[in-house]
Coordinates of C-alpha atoms in Angstrom, one line a residue:
Chain A
M1 CA 2.0 -51.6 51.1
K2 CA 1.8 -53.6 54.2
M3 CA -1.0 -56.3 52.8
D4 CA 0.8 -59.6 54.7
K5 CA -0.4 -57.8 58.3
I6 CA -3.5 -58.9 59.4
L7 CA -5.7 -57.7 62.5
L8 CA -7.5 -60.8 63.8
I9 CA -10.6 -60.2 65.7
D10 CA -12.2 -63.3 68.0
D11 CA -13.4 -63.4 71.8
E12 CA -13.0 -67.3 71.5
E13 CA -8.8 -67.0 73.0
D14 CA -8.2 -70.3 71.3
I15 CA -9.8 -69.8 68.3
L16 CA -7.2 -67.0 68.2
E17 CA -4.3 -68.5 69.2
V18 CA -5.0 -71.3 66.5
L19 CA -5.7 -69.2 63.7
S20 CA -2.6 -66.6 64.2
L21 CA -0.3 -69.1 64.6
S22 CA -1.5 -70.9 61.0
L23 CA -1.3 -67.4 59.4
R24 CA 2.1 -66.4 61.0
S25 CA 3.5 -69.7 59.4
D26 CA 2.4 -68.9 56.5
G27 CA 4.1 -65.3 56.9
Y28 CA 1.6 -63.0 57.9
D29 CA 2.5 -60.4 60.2
V30 CA -1.1 -60.8 62.9
I31 CA -2.2 -58.7 65.3
T32 CA -4.7 -60.9 67.3
A33 CA -7.2 -59.1 69.6
A34 CA -10.1 -61.0 71.6
S35 CA -12.9 -58.4 71.3
G36 CA -14.7 -55.4 68.7
E37 CA -13.4 -53.1 70.9
K38 CA -9.5 -54.1 71.5
G39 CA -9.6 -54.8 67.3
L40 CA -11.5 -51.2 66.2
E41 CA -8.6 -49.7 69.4
A42 CA -5.6 -52.1 67.1
F43 CA -7.0 -51.4 63.9
E44 CA -6.2 -47.3 64.6
R45 CA -2.9 -48.2 66.1
E46 CA -1.3 -50.8 63.1
S47 CA -3.7 -49.5 60.1
P48 CA -3.2 -53.4 58.8
L49 CA -5.3 -53.6 55.1
I50 CA -6.6 -57.4 55.9
V51 CA -9.3 -57.6 59.2
L52 CA -10.7 -61.1 60.0
T53 CA -13.3 -60.8 62.4
D54 CA -16.0 -62.9 63.6
L55 CA -19.3 -62.0 63.9
R56 CA -20.3 -63.0 67.0
M57 CA -19.0 -61.5 69.5
P58 CA -20.3 -60.0 73.1
G59 CA -20.5 -55.7 72.7
I60 CA -19.1 -54.3 69.6
D61 CA -20.2 -57.4 67.1
G62 CA -17.8 -58.0 64.2
L63 CA -20.7 -56.3 61.9
D64 CA -19.9 -53.1 64.1
V65 CA -16.5 -53.3 63.5
L66 CA -16.7 -54.2 60.0
K67 CA -18.8 -50.6 59.8
R68 CA -16.2 -48.7 61.8
V69 CA -13.6 -50.5 59.7
K70 CA -14.9 -49.5 56.8
N71 CA -16.0 -46.1 57.7
T72 CA -12.3 -45.5 58.9
N73 CA -10.5 -47.0 55.4
P74 CA -12.6 -48.3 52.7
D75 CA -9.7 -49.9 51.3
A76 CA -9.2 -52.3 54.1
E77 CA -10.4 -55.6 53.3
V78 CA -12.7 -57.3 55.5
I79 CA -12.9 -61.0 56.2
V80 CA -16.0 -61.9 58.2
I81 CA -16.0 -65.4 60.0
T82 CA -19.4 -66.7 60.7
G83 CA -21.0 -69.2 63.0
H84 CA -21.9 -72.6 60.4
G85 CA -24.9 -71.8 59.2
D86 CA -25.6 -68.0 59.8
M87 CA -26.1 -67.5 56.4
D88 CA -27.9 -64.2 57.2
S89 CA -25.0 -62.4 58.6
A90 CA -22.4 -62.6 56.0
I91 CA -25.0 -62.0 53.4
D92 CA -25.6 -58.9 56.0
A93 CA -21.7 -58.6 56.0
L94 CA -21.0 -58.6 52.7
R95 CA -23.8 -56.2 52.4
Y96 CA -21.9 -54.1 54.7
G97 CA -18.6 -53.8 52.4
A98 CA -17.4 -57.5 53.4
S99 CA -14.9 -59.0 50.7
D100 CA -15.6 -62.7 52.1
F101 CA -17.0 -64.9 54.5
V102 CA -15.5 -68.0 56.1
N103 CA -17.3 -70.5 58.3
K104 CA -16.4 -71.9 61.2
P105 CA -15.0 -73.8 62.0
V106 CA -12.6 -72.3 59.5
R107 CA -10.8 -74.4 57.7
E108 CA -7.6 -73.7 56.4
E109 CA -7.7 -73.6 52.7
A110 CA -11.2 -71.6 52.8
L111 CA -9.0 -69.1 54.8
Q112 CA -6.2 -69.2 52.4
I113 CA -8.1 -68.3 49.2
A114 CA -10.3 -65.7 51.0
L115 CA -7.0 -64.1 51.9
K116 CA -5.2 -64.6 48.5
R117 CA -8.9 -62.9 47.0
A118 CA -8.8 -60.0 49.3
K119 CA -4.7 -59.4 48.7
E120 CA -5.6 -59.7 44.7
K121 CA -8.8 -56.7 45.6
L122 CA -6.4 -54.7 47.5
V123 CA -3.5 -54.8 44.8
I124 CA -5.9 -53.9 42.1
R125 CA -7.0 -51.0 43.7
E126 CA -4.0 -49.9 44.5
K127 CA -3.3 -49.8 41.2
L128 CA -6.8 -48.2 40.2
R129 CA -6.3 -45.4 42.6
A130 CA -2.9 -45.1 41.2
Y131 CA -4.1 -44.9 37.6
T132 CA -6.6 -42.7 39.0
L133 CA -4.6 -40.7 40.7
D134 CA -2.3 -40.7 37.1
L135 CA -5.7 -39.7 35.1
E136 CA -6.8 -37.3 37.9
N137 CA -3.0 -35.2 37.5
M138 CA -3.2 -36.0 33.1
C139 CA -6.9 -34.4 33.6
H140 CA -5.5 -31.7 35.3
I141 CA -2.6 -31.1 33.2
A142 CA -4.8 -31.3 30.1
I143 CA -7.7 -29.0 31.7
G144 CA -5.2 -26.1 32.1
E145 CA -3.3 -26.7 28.9
V146 CA -7.0 -26.4 27.3
K147 CA -8.2 -23.4 29.7
R148 CA -5.1 -21.2 28.8
K149 CA -5.8 -22.2 25.2
S150 CA -9.0 -21.3 25.5
D151 CA -8.4 -18.4 27.1
F152 CA -5.8 -17.3 25.0
Q153 CA -8.4 -17.8 22.2
D154 CA -10.2 -15.6 23.4
K155 CA -8.3 -13.2 24.3
L156 CA -7.0 -13.5 20.6
I157 CA -10.5 -13.2 19.4
T158 CA -11.8 -10.3 21.5
S159 CA -8.6 -8.4 21.0
S160 CA -8.7 -9.2 17.6
N161 CA -10.0 -5.5 15.0
D162 CA -11.4 -8.0 12.6
G163 CA -15.0 -8.9 13.3
I164 CA -15.1 -12.3 13.9
V165 CA -18.8 -14.3 14.4
A166 CA -19.0 -18.0 15.0
T167 CA -22.1 -20.4 14.8
D168 CA -23.2 -24.0 15.7
E169 CA -23.9 -26.4 13.6
N170 CA -27.9 -25.2 13.5
G171 CA -26.0 -21.7 12.3
I172 CA -27.0 -20.2 15.9
I173 CA -23.9 -17.9 16.9
V174 CA -21.6 -18.6 19.6
V175 CA -19.2 -16.3 19.7
F176 CA -19.6 -12.4 18.6
N177 CA -16.3 -10.5 19.4
P178 CA -15.8 -6.4 19.9
G179 CA -15.0 -6.3 16.2
A180 CA -18.4 -8.0 15.1
E181 CA -20.5 -5.5 17.7
A182 CA -18.7 -2.8 15.4
I183 CA -19.0 -3.6 12.6
F184 CA -22.9 -4.9 12.4
G185 CA -23.9 -2.8 15.0
V186 CA -25.9 -4.7 17.4
S187 CA -24.0 -6.3 21.2
R188 CA -23.2 -9.5 21.6
I189 CA -26.0 -9.9 24.5
E190 CA -28.4 -9.1 22.2
V191 CA -27.0 -12.1 19.4
V192 CA -24.9 -14.2 21.0
R193 CA -27.4 -18.0 21.4
K194 CA -30.5 -15.9 20.8
T195 CA -30.0 -15.8 16.9
D196 CA -29.0 -17.8 13.7
F197 CA -26.8 -16.1 10.4
A198 CA -30.0 -15.3 8.6
N199 CA -31.4 -12.6 11.0
L200 CA -27.7 -11.0 11.7
F201 CA -26.2 -11.2 8.3
P202 CA -27.2 -9.2 5.3
P203 CA -28.7 -11.5 2.4
E204 CA -25.7 -11.5 0.1
I205 CA -23.7 -13.2 3.4
A206 CA -26.5 -15.2 4.9
D207 CA -26.7 -16.5 1.5
V208 CA -22.8 -17.5 1.7
F209 CA -23.7 -19.1 4.8
S210 CA -27.2 -21.1 3.9
L211 CA -25.1 -22.4 0.8
M212 CA -22.3 -23.5 2.8
F213 CA -24.3 -25.8 5.6
K214 CA -26.7 -26.5 2.6
S215 CA -23.3 -28.1 0.3
G216 CA -21.0 -28.9 3.5
K217 CA -18.2 -26.9 1.3
D218 CA -16.7 -23.6 2.3
M219 CA -16.7 -20.5 0.0
G220 CA -13.2 -22.8 -0.8
D221 CA -11.2 -20.2 -3.9
V222 CA -13.6 -17.1 -3.2
G223 CA -11.6 -16.2 -0.3
W224 CA -12.2 -12.6 1.0
K225 CA -15.6 -10.8 -0.8
E226 CA -16.6 -6.9 -0.9
I227 CA -19.5 -5.7 0.9
T228 CA -21.9 -2.9 2.3
I229 CA -23.3 -3.7 5.5
C230 CA -26.3 -1.4 6.2
R231 CA -26.1 -1.2 10.3
K232 CA -29.5 -0.5 12.1
N233 CA -30.0 3.5 12.1
K234 CA -26.3 4.1 11.7
S235 CA -24.5 4.7 8.0
D236 CA -23.4 1.5 5.7
V237 CA -19.9 -0.3 6.8
P238 CA -17.8 -1.4 3.8
V239 CA -16.8 -4.8 4.5
R240 CA -15.0 -7.4 3.7
F241 CA -15.8 -11.1 4.3
S242 CA -14.8 -14.7 4.7
T243 CA -16.2 -17.8 5.9
T244 CA -15.8 -21.6 6.8
L245 CA -17.2 -23.8 8.0
L246 CA -15.7 -25.9 11.4
Y247 CA -15.3 -29.8 11.0
D248 CA -14.9 -32.3 13.8
G249 CA -13.6 -35.1 12.1
E250 CA -16.6 -35.6 9.4
D251 CA -19.1 -33.7 11.2
I252 CA -20.3 -30.3 10.8
I253 CA -19.9 -28.4 14.0
G254 CA -20.5 -24.8 13.2
S255 CA -19.0 -22.0 11.1
V256 CA -17.5 -18.9 11.3
G257 CA -17.2 -15.4 9.7
F258 CA -14.2 -12.5 9.9
F259 CA -15.1 -9.1 8.7
Q260 CA -13.0 -6.5 8.0
D261 CA -14.4 -3.1 8.3
L262 CA -13.2 -1.4 5.5
S263 CA -14.2 2.3 5.8
E264 CA -10.8 3.8 7.0
I265 CA -9.3 2.3 3.8
K266 CA -12.4 3.6 1.6
H267 CA -12.0 6.9 3.2
L268 CA -8.4 6.4 2.6
E269 CA -8.6 5.7 -1.3
Q270 CA -11.4 8.6 -1.8
E271 CA -8.8 11.0 -0.7
L272 CA -5.9 9.6 -2.5
V273 CA -7.9 9.6 -5.8
K274 CA -9.0 13.1 -4.6
S275 CA -6.0 14.6 -3.5
E276 CA -4.1 13.0 -7.3
R277 CA -7.0 14.5 -9.0
L278 CA -6.7 18.0 -6.9
A279 CA -2.7 17.5 -8.0
A280 CA -2.8 17.1 -11.0
I281 CA -5.7 19.5 -12.0
G282 CA -3.3 22.2 -10.1
Q283 CA 0.2 21.0 -11.9
T284 CA -1.9 21.4 -14.8
V285 CA -3.2 24.6 -14.0
A286 CA -0.1 26.3 -12.8
R287 CA 1.8 24.8 -15.9
L288 CA -1.2 27.1 -18.3
A289 CA -1.2 29.5 -16.2
H290 CA 3.2 29.8 -16.4
Y291 CA 2.9 29.3 -20.6
I292 CA 0.0 32.2 -20.7
K293 CA 2.0 34.8 -18.5
N294 CA 4.9 34.4 -20.8
I295 CA 2.8 34.5 -23.7
L296 CA 1.1 37.6 -22.6
T297 CA 4.6 38.9 -21.6
G298 CA 5.1 39.0 -25.1
L299 CA 2.2 40.0 -26.1
K300 CA 2.3 43.4 -24.0
G301 CA 6.5 43.5 -24.6
G302 CA 5.0 43.6 -28.5
T303 CA 2.1 46.5 -28.2
Y304 CA 4.8 48.5 -26.8
I305 CA 7.6 48.3 -28.7
V306 CA 5.0 49.0 -31.7
N307 CA 3.9 52.2 -29.7
I308 CA 7.2 52.9 -29.5
G309 CA 7.7 52.6 -33.0
L310 CA 4.9 54.6 -33.9
D311 CA 5.6 57.7 -31.5
K312 CA 9.2 57.8 -33.3
N313 CA 8.6 56.7 -36.6
D314 CA 11.0 53.7 -36.2
T315 CA 9.9 51.0 -39.0
D316 CA 11.9 49.3 -37.2
K317 CA 11.1 48.6 -34.0
L318 CA 7.2 48.7 -35.3
R319 CA 8.3 45.5 -37.7
A320 CA 9.9 44.3 -34.2
G321 CA 7.3 44.8 -31.9
W322 CA 4.1 43.7 -35.1
C323 CA 6.3 40.4 -35.1
M324 CA 6.1 39.3 -31.5
V325 CA 2.8 40.1 -31.3
E326 CA 2.3 37.6 -34.5
K327 CA 4.5 35.2 -33.1
N328 CA 2.7 35.3 -29.4
V329 CA -0.8 35.3 -31.0
G330 CA 0.4 32.0 -32.9
R331 CA 1.7 30.8 -29.6
I332 CA -2.2 31.3 -28.4
S333 CA -3.8 29.7 -31.3
S334 CA -1.1 26.9 -31.1
L335 CA -1.8 26.1 -27.5
V336 CA -5.4 25.9 -27.7
F337 CA -4.8 23.6 -31.1
D338 CA -2.9 21.7 -28.6
L339 CA -5.1 21.9 -25.7
L340 CA -8.4 20.6 -28.0
A341 CA -6.6 18.6 -30.0
Y342 CA -5.4 16.4 -26.6
S343 CA -8.9 16.3 -24.6
R344 CA -10.7 15.8 -28.0
E345 CA -10.8 12.3 -30.3
R346 CA -10.2 12.9 -33.3
A347 CA -10.5 10.7 -36.3
P348 CA -8.4 10.9 -39.6
E349 CA -9.8 13.2 -42.6
Y350 CA -8.2 11.6 -45.4
R351 CA -8.1 13.2 -48.7
S352 CA -5.6 13.1 -51.2
C353 CA -2.2 14.6 -51.0
H354 CA 1.5 14.8 -51.6
P355 CA 3.3 13.6 -48.8
N356 CA 6.6 15.3 -50.1
D357 CA 4.8 18.6 -50.9
I358 CA 3.1 18.9 -47.5
V359 CA 6.8 18.3 -45.8
E360 CA 8.5 20.7 -48.3
D361 CA 5.8 23.4 -46.5
V362 CA 7.1 23.2 -43.2
C363 CA 10.5 23.2 -44.2
E364 CA 9.8 26.6 -45.6
L365 CA 8.1 27.6 -42.8
M366 CA 10.4 26.9 -40.4
E367 CA 13.3 27.9 -42.6
G368 CA 13.6 31.6 -41.4
M369 CA 13.6 29.7 -37.6
A370 CA 16.4 27.7 -38.8
M371 CA 18.4 30.9 -40.5
E372 CA 17.8 33.3 -37.7
N373 CA 19.7 30.4 -35.8
Q374 CA 22.2 29.3 -38.3
I375 CA 20.7 26.0 -38.4
K376 CA 20.6 24.4 -42.2
V377 CA 17.5 23.0 -43.4
V378 CA 18.3 19.7 -45.3
R379 CA 15.5 18.0 -47.5
D380 CA 15.5 14.4 -48.7
F381 CA 12.6 13.7 -50.6
G382 CA 11.9 10.5 -51.9
P383 CA 10.7 10.2 -55.4
R384 CA 8.9 7.4 -54.9
V385 CA 6.3 9.0 -52.6
R386 CA 3.5 10.2 -54.8
E387 CA 0.1 11.3 -54.3
V388 CA -2.0 9.0 -51.4
S389 CA -5.1 9.1 -49.4
M390 CA -4.2 10.3 -45.9
D391 CA -5.0 13.2 -43.1
P392 CA -3.1 16.4 -45.1
D393 CA -3.4 18.5 -41.7
M394 CA -2.2 15.7 -39.5
V395 CA 0.6 14.9 -41.6
H396 CA 1.6 18.9 -41.7
R397 CA 1.1 19.5 -38.2
T398 CA 3.1 16.6 -37.1
L399 CA 6.1 17.5 -39.1
L400 CA 5.4 20.9 -38.3
N401 CA 6.2 20.1 -34.6
L402 CA 8.8 17.5 -35.1
V403 CA 11.3 20.1 -37.5
S404 CA 10.5 23.0 -35.0
N405 CA 11.3 20.4 -31.9
A406 CA 14.8 19.9 -33.9
I407 CA 15.2 23.8 -34.0
D408 CA 15.2 24.4 -30.8
A409 CA 17.4 21.2 -29.9
C410 CA 20.4 22.8 -32.0
I411 CA 19.6 26.3 -30.5
F412 CA 19.9 24.7 -26.7
D413 CA 22.4 22.9 -28.0
Y414 CA 25.6 25.3 -26.7
D415 CA 28.6 22.9 -29.0
N416 CA 29.3 26.1 -31.6
T417 CA 31.6 24.2 -33.2
K418 CA 29.0 21.9 -34.8
Q419 CA 27.6 22.9 -38.2
H420 CA 24.1 22.8 -36.9
E421 CA 21.1 21.2 -39.2
V422 CA 18.0 19.5 -39.1
R423 CA 17.4 16.5 -41.6
V424 CA 14.1 16.1 -43.0
K425 CA 13.3 12.9 -44.8
T426 CA 10.6 10.9 -47.0
R427 CA 10.3 7.4 -47.7
L428 CA 7.9 4.5 -49.1
E429 CA 7.9 1.9 -47.6
K430 CA 6.3 -2.2 -47.8
G431 CA 2.5 -2.2 -47.0
N432 CA 1.7 1.0 -47.8
I433 CA 3.5 3.0 -45.3
I434 CA 5.3 6.7 -45.8
R435 CA 8.1 7.1 -43.5
F436 CA 8.5 11.0 -42.3
E437 CA 12.0 11.1 -40.8
V438 CA 13.3 14.6 -38.6
A439 CA 17.1 14.4 -37.7
D440 CA 19.3 17.2 -35.9
N441 CA 22.3 17.2 -34.8
G442 CA 21.6 19.4 -31.6
C443 CA 21.5 18.8 -27.7
G444 CA 19.9 15.7 -27.9
M445 CA 18.1 14.2 -24.9
D446 CA 19.4 12.4 -21.9
E447 CA 17.3 8.6 -21.1
E448 CA 15.6 10.8 -18.1
V449 CA 14.2 13.6 -21.1
R450 CA 13.9 10.5 -23.5
S451 CA 11.0 8.4 -20.9
K452 CA 8.9 11.8 -20.3
I453 CA 8.3 13.7 -23.3
F454 CA 5.5 12.0 -23.4
T455 CA 4.2 13.0 -20.8
A456 CA 1.6 15.9 -20.3
F457 CA 3.2 18.9 -19.7
F458 CA 6.5 18.3 -19.5
S459 CA 9.2 20.6 -21.7
T460 CA 12.5 20.8 -21.8
K461 CA 12.0 24.5 -23.4
G462 CA 11.7 26.5 -19.9
G463 CA 8.9 28.3 -20.1
K464 CA 8.9 28.4 -24.2
G465 CA 6.9 25.0 -24.6
T466 CA 3.1 24.2 -23.4
G467 CA 5.2 20.3 -22.9
L468 CA 1.8 19.3 -24.7
G469 CA 3.6 19.3 -28.1
L470 CA 5.2 15.9 -28.5
L471 CA 1.5 14.1 -26.5
V472 CA -0.6 15.8 -29.5
I473 CA 1.9 14.5 -32.1
Q474 CA 1.5 10.6 -30.5
K475 CA -2.0 10.8 -30.3
L476 CA -2.8 12.3 -33.9
V477 CA 0.2 9.1 -35.4
Y478 CA -1.6 6.9 -33.2
E479 CA -5.1 7.7 -34.3
H480 CA -3.9 7.8 -37.7
G481 CA -2.9 4.0 -37.2
G482 CA 0.8 5.1 -37.4
S483 CA 3.9 4.6 -35.1
I484 CA 6.7 7.1 -33.7
D485 CA 10.2 5.7 -32.8
I486 CA 13.1 8.1 -31.7
L487 CA 16.8 7.8 -30.9
S488 CA 18.7 10.1 -29.7
E489 CA 22.3 10.9 -27.9
V490 CA 23.3 13.4 -25.4
G491 CA 25.8 16.1 -27.4
K492 CA 24.6 14.0 -30.8
G493 CA 21.3 14.9 -31.5
S494 CA 18.1 12.9 -32.0
A495 CA 15.7 11.4 -34.9
F496 CA 11.8 11.1 -35.0
T497 CA 10.5 8.4 -37.2
V498 CA 6.7 8.3 -37.7
R499 CA 5.7 6.1 -39.9
L500 CA 2.5 6.4 -41.6
P501 CA 0.2 4.2 -43.2
Y502 CA -1.7 5.3 -46.4
R503 CA -4.4 4.4 -49.0
K504 CA -3.8 4.3 -52.4
V505 CA -5.7 7.3 -54.8
P506 CA -9.2 5.9 -56.1
Chain B
M1 CA 28.2 56.7 -18.6
S2 CA 24.4 55.1 -18.7
R3 CA 24.0 52.2 -16.2
R4 CA 24.6 48.6 -17.6
V5 CA 21.9 45.9 -16.8
L6 CA 22.1 42.7 -17.3
T7 CA 19.1 40.7 -18.5
V8 CA 18.9 36.8 -18.1
D9 CA 15.9 35.0 -19.8
D10 CA 15.4 32.7 -22.8
D11 CA 12.4 33.9 -24.6
P12 CA 13.8 35.7 -27.2
D13 CA 10.2 38.3 -26.4
I14 CA 11.1 38.9 -23.2
T15 CA 14.4 40.2 -23.4
M16 CA 13.3 41.8 -26.7
F17 CA 10.7 43.6 -24.3
V18 CA 13.0 44.0 -21.9
K19 CA 15.7 45.6 -23.6
T20 CA 13.4 48.5 -25.0
V21 CA 12.3 49.4 -22.4
L22 CA 16.0 49.8 -21.0
E23 CA 16.9 51.7 -24.0
E24 CA 13.7 54.0 -23.8
N25 CA 14.7 54.5 -19.9
G26 CA 18.7 55.4 -21.0
Y27 CA 20.2 52.4 -20.0
T28 CA 22.6 49.8 -21.6
P29 CA 21.1 47.1 -22.0
L30 CA 22.9 43.5 -21.8
V31 CA 21.2 40.0 -23.3
A32 CA 21.9 36.6 -21.9
R33 CA 19.6 33.0 -22.5
N34 CA 20.5 31.1 -19.9
G35 CA 21.7 30.9 -16.6
E36 CA 25.0 29.4 -17.6
A37 CA 26.0 32.6 -20.1
G38 CA 24.0 34.9 -18.1
L39 CA 26.3 34.1 -14.8
S40 CA 30.2 34.2 -17.1
M41 CA 28.3 38.0 -18.2
A42 CA 27.3 38.6 -14.8
R43 CA 31.4 38.3 -14.1
D44 CA 32.9 39.7 -17.2
E45 CA 30.5 42.9 -17.2
S46 CA 29.8 43.5 -14.0
P47 CA 26.7 44.9 -14.4
D48 CA 24.9 47.7 -12.0
L49 CA 21.8 45.5 -12.0
I50 CA 20.6 42.2 -13.0
I51 CA 16.7 41.0 -14.2
L52 CA 16.9 36.7 -13.9
D53 CA 14.1 34.4 -15.5
V54 CA 13.5 31.5 -13.5
L55 CA 12.7 28.9 -15.9
M56 CA 15.6 28.5 -18.5
P57 CA 16.8 25.6 -19.9
K58 CA 20.4 24.9 -19.2
Q59 CA 20.8 26.8 -15.5
S60 CA 18.0 27.8 -14.4
G61 CA 17.5 31.4 -12.5
I62 CA 16.6 29.6 -8.9
R63 CA 20.3 28.5 -9.2
M64 CA 22.2 31.1 -10.9
Y65 CA 20.5 33.4 -8.1
R66 CA 22.3 31.6 -5.5
E67 CA 25.5 32.1 -7.7
L68 CA 25.2 35.1 -7.6
K69 CA 24.6 35.7 -3.8
S70 CA 27.5 33.8 -2.8
D71 CA 30.3 35.4 -5.1
E72 CA 31.7 37.8 -3.3
S73 CA 32.0 40.4 -6.2
L74 CA 28.6 39.4 -7.2
K75 CA 26.9 39.4 -4.5
N76 CA 26.2 43.3 -4.4
I77 CA 25.2 43.9 -6.8
P78 CA 21.3 44.0 -6.7
V79 CA 18.5 41.5 -8.8
I80 CA 14.9 42.0 -9.8
I81 CA 13.1 38.1 -10.2
L82 CA 10.8 39.0 -13.6
S83 CA 9.3 35.2 -13.6
G84 CA 5.9 33.1 -14.8
I85 CA 6.5 31.7 -11.6
A86 CA 4.6 33.1 -8.4
K87 CA 7.1 34.7 -6.0
R88 CA 6.1 31.5 -3.0
T89 CA 7.2 29.3 -5.5
F90 CA 10.7 30.6 -6.1
L91 CA 11.5 31.2 -2.8
R92 CA 10.2 27.9 -1.9
S93 CA 12.2 26.2 -3.7
Q94 CA 15.1 28.1 -2.6
E95 CA 14.3 27.4 1.1
A96 CA 14.6 23.4 -0.4
L97 CA 17.9 24.1 -1.3
T98 CA 18.7 25.8 1.5
E99 CA 17.7 22.5 3.6
F100 CA 19.7 20.6 1.9
G101 CA 22.6 21.9 3.3
D102 CA 23.8 25.5 1.1
Q103 CA 24.1 29.0 2.9
P104 CA 20.9 30.4 3.3
I105 CA 20.6 33.0 1.3
P106 CA 19.0 36.8 1.0
E107 CA 15.9 37.4 -0.6
P108 CA 15.8 38.8 -4.1
D109 CA 15.7 42.6 -4.1
V110 CA 12.5 42.7 -5.8
Y111 CA 10.6 39.6 -6.7
M112 CA 8.3 40.6 -10.2
E113 CA 5.6 38.2 -12.1
K114 CA 5.1 38.0 -15.9
P115 CA 3.5 39.7 -17.2
V116 CA 4.9 42.9 -16.2
E117 CA 4.0 47.1 -17.2
P118 CA 6.3 48.2 -19.3
L119 CA 6.7 51.3 -16.7
E120 CA 6.4 49.5 -13.8
L121 CA 9.4 47.9 -14.7
A122 CA 11.1 51.0 -15.6
E123 CA 10.3 52.3 -12.2
T124 CA 11.1 49.1 -10.6
V125 CA 14.6 49.8 -12.2
K126 CA 14.9 53.4 -11.2
G127 CA 14.3 52.5 -7.5
L128 CA 17.1 50.4 -7.2
I129 CA 19.9 52.0 -9.2
G130 CA 18.6 55.1 -10.0

C-alpha cells in the first residue's frame, strides 16, 4: 500500500510550493494540484491514499474535493487546511469524512501529527480489511460446511425409515420426517410448528416426553419401548420408540424421538409362530397317521389270516392271525395311553407295593417276546427292596417300556455272535430311593440318537414305534420326583437307570 | 416252479400278512427284515418281484430302492412299494437324492399305501408277474 504518496491541493502557489518542499524532505511522494479540478484529476490518475486540501478555493472547493474523494475511495484519508478561525468549515469537513484538519498558517508539527494519524488510520483500516476479508472467507467456508452438514442431516432425517420427530424446548414439533408421517398418519405440514408433542403423541409417549422435559433427564437406561399407536381412521401400528433431550451446553433446546414401525416384524413373527405350529401339527399328524396305518395293516392282516384259518380249519393260521389281531389291539391301546399320558398332567398315586414283584411281572410279560428272539432276561433284584409306598402303575409302565426297548435294541443288533441279554436290576439307595436299572447288550445308540430320544415322535423303530414311549416315561418319572440317566455305546448296548423316591409304608 | 416274491419289512405283522397272501395265491414268499438284508437276499435269490417297505431300521426302503434300480442285475425286477408313507413323500425323497447328485431312477412299478386289502395286493402281484 502506497501510504507515502500525498496529493496536495491549494490554489495558493506559494503555499503549494513550501508545503510540498517540506513534505518531500520528510520523504513523501508529493503530487501537487493548484485547483480542485486539477486535484480531482490527479486523484483519479495517481490514486493517492492521503489527500491534503485547502478548503477555500475557487471552483471546486475543498469540501467538494473531500466529498468526491470519499465517494471514489472511502478509504482515502483527507486532511483539510482551514483558514484561521474558520472552525465551522473544519467541523463541516469532519462531518463529511475528513480525517483531520490543520489551520493556516500550516505549522510543521501540526501537519506531521495529522499525517501520522492519517497513516495510522490507513494501516488500521487495512488491517481491519484484511481481517474482515479473512473473517468473511472463514465465514463463507464455515457456512458452506454447516450447510453441507445440515443438508446431509436433512437427507439423513428425510430418508430414514424410522420416524424422527424433534421438538423445540417448548415441545413444539419442529422436525417430522416422512417415516414419522407414515407412522402417525399425519403430514408434516399439519404438525410442524403447529402443534406440540402432547397433541401428536398417544398419552404413553407424551407422558415420557413431559416427564423428560420436567425432570430434564433422558429416558436413560430404559432405551427402546414398545407401544401401539392408534392412527386416525387407520389400523394400529406397533412401534418401538426411544427419545432423548437435546442440550446446548446445560440448556435444554429440544427433544427428539425415534419411532420404528414394527408391523412387518410383528406380522412375520406371527406368521412364523403359525407356520411352526402348523408344521409341528402336520408332523405329529403325519407320524401318528403312519403309525396307525401300520396298526391297521396288522389288524387287517390278522383278520385275513384268521379268515383263512377258519376257511381251511387250520388252527396254526387261526392262532397266528389272532395273535396279530391281539398284538395290534395292544398297540392301539398303548398308543392311546401314551398320547393321554403325554398330554395330561398326572399326579402319582401312592400305594403299598413290592417293587421287585412289579419288575418280576414285567419280566414275565416280556419273556415270551425275548425268547422268540433268543434274548435272555436276567433278573438281579436287590433283597433289601421291600414293601414301600409308590405309584405301582407308573413303575410297571416305566419298566415295561424300558425292557421292551432293551429287547428291541437286541433285535435291531445284527451282531449274531453275541448272546443277547437284558439285565433288570433293582437296588435300595440312600435317601429313600429305589434304583431300577435296565441294561442290554444290543445295538446301542450314537450321540445323535441319544440326543433325540426324549423328542416327541422321534423313533428309531421304523414304523413300529410311536416315538412317544420314552417321552412319557420321562414325564412319569419326573412327576414321581425321580430321575432318569442313560449310558449307551454303539454296538455295545445301553443302560437306563431310573431312581424313584418312595414313601415308607405306614 | 412257482414265482418267488421277496417281501422286505421290519414289521413281522406285515411280513406275516404279505407272506400269507402270497402263499394263498400260489407264490413262494421270501422275507427280509431290513433294506440291507433285503438287498443281499435279492442278489442271492433273484426273486421275480420285490415288495418293499419304506421306513425300516438299518437301510431304509428309500435307499434300497435306489440300490435295486442302479444294479444292472436287479434293475429289471419289478418293485411294489408298500408303505405307510404317502407316495408323494416317497417320490419327493427320491427327487431330493437325485438333486444331491445321484442318478435319476424310475418310479416304482406300483406304489401301495398301507393298509392294503389282501385281494388288491394279490391282484397287483398277479398283474405284474402273472
